[in-house]
PDB file of C-alpha atoms in Angstrom:
ATOM      1  CA  MET A1023      24.847  12.471 -11.188  1.00  0.00           C
ATOM      2  CA  LYS A1024      25.320  15.539 -13.386  1.00  0.00           C
ATOM      3  CA  LYS A1025      22.936  16.121 -16.272  1.00  0.00           C
ATOM      4  CA  CYS A1026      23.805  17.901 -19.527  1.00  0.00           C
ATOM      5  CA  TYR A1027      21.586  18.839 -22.455  1.00  0.00           C
ATOM      6  CA  LEU A1028      23.258  19.004 -25.874  1.00  0.00           C
ATOM      7  CA  ASP A1029      22.474  21.694 -28.413  1.00  0.00           C
ATOM      8  CA  SER A1030      22.159  20.729 -32.067  1.00  0.00           C
ATOM      9  CA  ASN A1031      25.106  22.941 -33.071  1.00  0.00           C
ATOM     10  CA  LEU A1032      27.418  20.839 -30.918  1.00  0.00           C
ATOM     11  CA  LEU A1033      26.169  17.717 -32.716  1.00  0.00           C
ATOM     12  CA  VAL A1034      26.618  19.281 -36.160  1.00  0.00           C
ATOM     13  CA  TYR A1035      30.205  20.240 -35.301  1.00  0.00           C
ATOM     14  CA  LEU A1036      30.801  16.787 -33.839  1.00  0.00           C
ATOM     15  CA  LYS A1037      29.808  15.073 -37.090  1.00  0.00           C
ATOM     16  CA  ASN A1038      31.492  17.611 -39.412  1.00  0.00           C
ATOM     17  CA  GLU A1039      35.171  16.768 -39.100  1.00  0.00           C
ATOM     18  CA  SER A1040      36.194  19.822 -41.149  1.00  0.00           C
ATOM     19  CA  SER A1041      34.469  22.207 -38.733  1.00  0.00           C
ATOM     20  CA  PRO A1042      36.747  24.448 -36.652  1.00  0.00           C
ATOM     21  CA  HIS A1043      34.628  23.368 -33.643  1.00  0.00           C
ATOM     22  CA  HIS A1044      34.884  19.614 -34.322  1.00  0.00           C
ATOM     23  CA  VAL A1045      37.703  18.881 -31.868  1.00  0.00           C
ATOM     24  CA  LYS A1046      36.107  20.959 -29.100  1.00  0.00           C
ATOM     25  CA  SER A1047      32.756  19.205 -29.638  1.00  0.00           C
ATOM     26  CA  ALA A1048      34.376  15.773 -29.516  1.00  0.00           C
ATOM     27  CA  THR A1049      36.276  16.774 -26.367  1.00  0.00           C
ATOM     28  CA  ILE A1050      33.088  17.968 -24.672  1.00  0.00           C
ATOM     29  CA  ILE A1051      31.287  14.688 -25.431  1.00  0.00           C
ATOM     30  CA  SER A1052      34.297  12.629 -24.349  1.00  0.00           C
ATOM     31  CA  THR A1053      34.602  14.551 -21.082  1.00  0.00           C
ATOM     32  CA  LEU A1054      30.894  14.188 -20.314  1.00  0.00           C
ATOM     33  CA  VAL A1055      31.082  10.431 -20.890  1.00  0.00           C
ATOM     34  CA  LYS A1056      34.270  10.067 -18.801  1.00  0.00           C
ATOM     35  CA  LYS A1057      32.626  11.952 -15.935  1.00  0.00           C
ATOM     36  CA  GLU A1058      29.566   9.685 -16.279  1.00  0.00           C
ATOM     37  CA  THR A1059      27.315  12.659 -16.939  1.00  0.00           C
ATOM     38  CA  SER A1060      23.775  11.860 -18.040  1.00  0.00           C
ATOM     39  CA  ILE A1061      23.443  13.326 -21.538  1.00  0.00           C
ATOM     40  CA  PHE A1062      20.123  14.510 -22.942  1.00  0.00           C
ATOM     41  CA  ILE A1063      18.699  15.595 -26.275  1.00  0.00           C
ATOM     42  CA  SER A1064      15.110  16.050 -27.420  1.00  0.00           C
ATOM     43  CA  PRO A1065      13.253  15.466 -30.685  1.00  0.00           C
ATOM     44  CA  LEU A1066      13.640  19.233 -31.189  1.00  0.00           C
ATOM     45  CA  THR A1067      17.430  18.828 -30.986  1.00  0.00           C
ATOM     46  CA  ILE A1068      17.302  15.979 -33.501  1.00  0.00           C
ATOM     47  CA  ASP A1069      15.101  18.016 -35.859  1.00  0.00           C
ATOM     48  CA  GLU A1070      17.507  20.966 -35.718  1.00  0.00           C
ATOM     49  CA  TYR A1071      20.504  18.665 -36.221  1.00  0.00           C
ATOM     50  CA  LEU A1072      18.963  16.983 -39.290  1.00  0.00           C
ATOM     51  CA  HIS A1073      17.935  20.330 -40.783  1.00  0.00           C
ATOM     52  CA  SER A1074      21.330  21.989 -40.230  1.00  0.00           C
ATOM     53  CA  PHE A1075      23.461  19.028 -41.261  1.00  0.00           C
ATOM     54  CA  GLN A1076      21.387  18.420 -44.400  1.00  0.00           C
ATOM     55  CA  ARG A1077      21.666  22.104 -45.342  1.00  0.00           C
ATOM     56  CA  GLU A1078      25.416  21.979 -44.801  1.00  0.00           C
ATOM     57  CA  MET A1079      25.798  18.859 -46.963  1.00  0.00           C
ATOM     58  CA  ARG A1080      23.747  20.425 -49.759  1.00  0.00           C
ATOM     59  CA  TYR A1081      25.841  23.596 -49.594  1.00  0.00           C
ATOM     60  CA  TYR A1082      29.011  21.533 -50.099  1.00  0.00           C
ATOM     61  CA  LYS A1083      27.350  19.432 -52.843  1.00  0.00           C
ATOM     62  CA  HIS A1084      27.606  16.253 -50.800  1.00  0.00           C
ATOM     63  CA  THR A1085      26.158  13.142 -52.430  1.00  0.00           C
ATOM     64  CA  ASN A1086      24.346  10.395 -50.526  1.00  0.00           C
ATOM     65  CA  ILE A1087      22.788  12.904 -48.154  1.00  0.00           C
ATOM     66  CA  PHE A1088      20.158  10.608 -46.652  1.00  0.00           C
ATOM     67  CA  PRO A1089      22.438   7.630 -45.956  1.00  0.00           C
ATOM     68  CA  THR A1090      24.890  10.066 -44.344  1.00  0.00           C
ATOM     69  CA  LEU A1091      22.136  11.654 -42.240  1.00  0.00           C
ATOM     70  CA  LYS A1092      20.982   8.226 -41.099  1.00  0.00           C
ATOM     71  CA  SER A1093      24.516   7.094 -40.290  1.00  0.00           C
ATOM     72  CA  THR A1094      25.492  10.233 -38.382  1.00  0.00           C
ATOM     73  CA  LEU A1095      22.217  10.250 -36.454  1.00  0.00           C
ATOM     74  CA  ASP A1096      22.786   6.606 -35.555  1.00  0.00           C
ATOM     75  CA  ASP A1097      26.250   7.554 -34.249  1.00  0.00           C
ATOM     76  CA  ILE A1098      24.736  10.327 -32.135  1.00  0.00           C
ATOM     77  CA  LEU A1099      22.025   8.062 -30.740  1.00  0.00           C
ATOM     78  CA  HIS A1100      24.744   5.634 -29.624  1.00  0.00           C
ATOM     79  CA  ILE A1101      26.581   8.202 -27.491  1.00  0.00           C
ATOM     80  CA  PRO A1102      26.941   6.510 -24.096  1.00  0.00           C
ATOM     81  CA  LEU A1103      24.574   7.730 -21.375  1.00  0.00           C
ATOM     82  CA  LEU A1104      22.383   9.537 -23.951  1.00  0.00           C
ATOM     83  CA  THR A1105      18.646   9.799 -23.333  1.00  0.00           C
ATOM     84  CA  ILE A1106      16.007  11.389 -25.561  1.00  0.00           C
ATOM     85  CA  ILE A1107      13.536  13.458 -23.530  1.00  0.00           C
ATOM     86  CA  ASN A1108      10.298  14.985 -24.742  1.00  0.00           C
ATOM     87  CA  ILE A1109       9.101  18.545 -24.858  1.00  0.00           C
ATOM     88  CA  PRO A1110       6.756  19.364 -21.955  1.00  0.00           C
ATOM     89  CA  ALA A1111       3.286  19.346 -23.472  1.00  0.00           C
ATOM     90  CA  ASP A1112       0.833  20.742 -20.954  1.00  0.00           C
ATOM     91  CA  TYR A1113      -0.970  24.070 -21.210  1.00  0.00           C
ATOM     92  CA  ASN A1114       1.097  25.987 -18.640  1.00  0.00           C
ATOM     93  CA  ASP A1115       4.371  24.775 -20.130  1.00  0.00           C
ATOM     94  CA  GLN A1116       3.371  26.247 -23.477  1.00  0.00           C
ATOM     95  CA  LEU A1117       2.597  29.622 -21.899  1.00  0.00           C
ATOM     96  CA  LYS A1118       5.916  29.486 -20.030  1.00  0.00           C
ATOM     97  CA  ILE A1119       7.705  29.499 -23.420  1.00  0.00           C
ATOM     98  CA  VAL A1120       6.591  33.087 -24.037  1.00  0.00           C
ATOM     99  CA  GLU A1121       7.743  34.120 -20.561  1.00  0.00           C
ATOM    100  CA  LEU A1122      11.178  32.602 -21.181  1.00  0.00           C
ATOM    101  CA  MET A1123      11.383  34.311 -24.579  1.00  0.00           C
ATOM    102  CA  GLU A1124      10.686  37.673 -22.973  1.00  0.00           C
ATOM    103  CA  LYS A1125      12.824  37.242 -19.863  1.00  0.00           C
ATOM    104  CA  PHE A1126      15.941  35.982 -21.661  1.00  0.00           C
ATOM    105  CA  SER A1127      15.466  37.473 -25.171  1.00  0.00           C
ATOM    106  CA  LEU A1128      15.267  34.002 -26.697  1.00  0.00           C
ATOM    107  CA  HIS A1129      13.781  32.773 -29.953  1.00  0.00           C
ATOM    108  CA  SER A1130      10.906  30.339 -29.454  1.00  0.00           C
ATOM    109  CA  ARG A1131      12.986  27.240 -30.255  1.00  0.00           C
ATOM    110  CA  ASP A1132      15.617  28.239 -27.718  1.00  0.00           C
ATOM    111  CA  ALA A1133      12.912  28.890 -25.125  1.00  0.00           C
ATOM    112  CA  TYR A1134      11.619  25.360 -25.750  1.00  0.00           C
ATOM    113  CA  HIS A1135      15.111  23.973 -25.145  1.00  0.00           C
ATOM    114  CA  LEU A1136      15.344  25.961 -21.917  1.00  0.00           C
ATOM    115  CA  GLN A1137      11.915  24.764 -20.779  1.00  0.00           C
ATOM    116  CA  ILE A1138      12.941  21.154 -21.468  1.00  0.00           C
ATOM    117  CA  MET A1139      16.025  21.632 -19.296  1.00  0.00           C
ATOM    118  CA  LEU A1140      14.099  23.344 -16.502  1.00  0.00           C
ATOM    119  CA  LYS A1141      11.352  20.694 -16.402  1.00  0.00           C
ATOM    120  CA  ASN A1142      13.962  17.917 -16.271  1.00  0.00           C
ATOM    121  CA  THR A1143      16.252  19.669 -13.740  1.00  0.00           C
ATOM    122  CA  ILE A1144      19.182  19.738 -16.153  1.00  0.00           C
ATOM    123  CA  ASP A1145      21.803  22.219 -14.951  1.00  0.00           C
ATOM    124  CA  PHE A1146      24.350  22.004 -17.752  1.00  0.00           C
ATOM    125  CA  PHE A1147      23.943  22.972 -21.405  1.00  0.00           C
ATOM    126  CA  ALA A1148      26.597  22.249 -24.035  1.00  0.00           C
ATOM    127  CA  THR A1149      26.211  24.801 -26.827  1.00  0.00           C
ATOM    128  CA  PHE A1150      28.143  27.141 -29.078  1.00  0.00           C
ATOM    129  CA  ASP A1151      25.062  29.389 -29.317  1.00  0.00           C
ATOM    130  CA  THR A1152      25.525  32.887 -27.895  1.00  0.00           C
ATOM    131  CA  ASP A1153      21.743  33.402 -27.586  1.00  0.00           C
ATOM    132  CA  PHE A1154      21.873  31.888 -24.096  1.00  0.00           C
ATOM    133  CA  LYS A1155      24.169  34.542 -22.580  1.00  0.00           C
ATOM    134  CA  LYS A1156      21.393  35.967 -20.382  1.00  0.00           C
ATOM    135  CA  VAL A1157      20.454  32.476 -19.200  1.00  0.00           C
ATOM    136  CA  PHE A1158      24.058  31.691 -18.252  1.00  0.00           C
ATOM    137  CA  ALA A1159      24.444  35.133 -16.631  1.00  0.00           C
ATOM    138  CA  ALA A1160      21.363  34.455 -14.489  1.00  0.00           C
ATOM    139  CA  LYS A1161      23.054  31.211 -13.395  1.00  0.00           C
ATOM    140  CA  ILE A1162      20.024  29.164 -14.401  1.00  0.00           C
ATOM    141  CA  LEU A1163      22.283  26.979 -16.552  1.00  0.00           C
ATOM    142  CA  ARG A1164      26.022  26.385 -16.707  1.00  0.00           C
ATOM    143  CA  ASN A1165      28.406  25.272 -19.417  1.00  0.00           C
ATOM    144  CA  PRO A1166      29.855  21.815 -18.725  1.00  0.00           C
TER     145      PRO A1166
END
């Protein structure tokens, strides 16, 4: 079975129906589910989603921010075949983050996402983030 890790930006676009990337995000999720792909996120993904979506709602003067955050997160957590996986926590995994940052010119958070995928043998990564170009070029990960 294929495995795909979702980036927080895909989730933000999925829940923001006025985003120019909304339809593409919904299509990606729908396709993954139809193909019975195992879908993964981490607490780091959820943290980034909540931070970004809250910031976006405040920018547009949205009211009822916290009920909306709770509702949209609940929707995300009910995506079929979705599993929440944890960040690798041992000593060597933490040192590996710096190596990944250097090798692929990643920010620390992105290196953590990559390490999560590597430790869980996840080959596919659904993202709109261009910071992973070197990772995709090295064929370590693929877009779904």
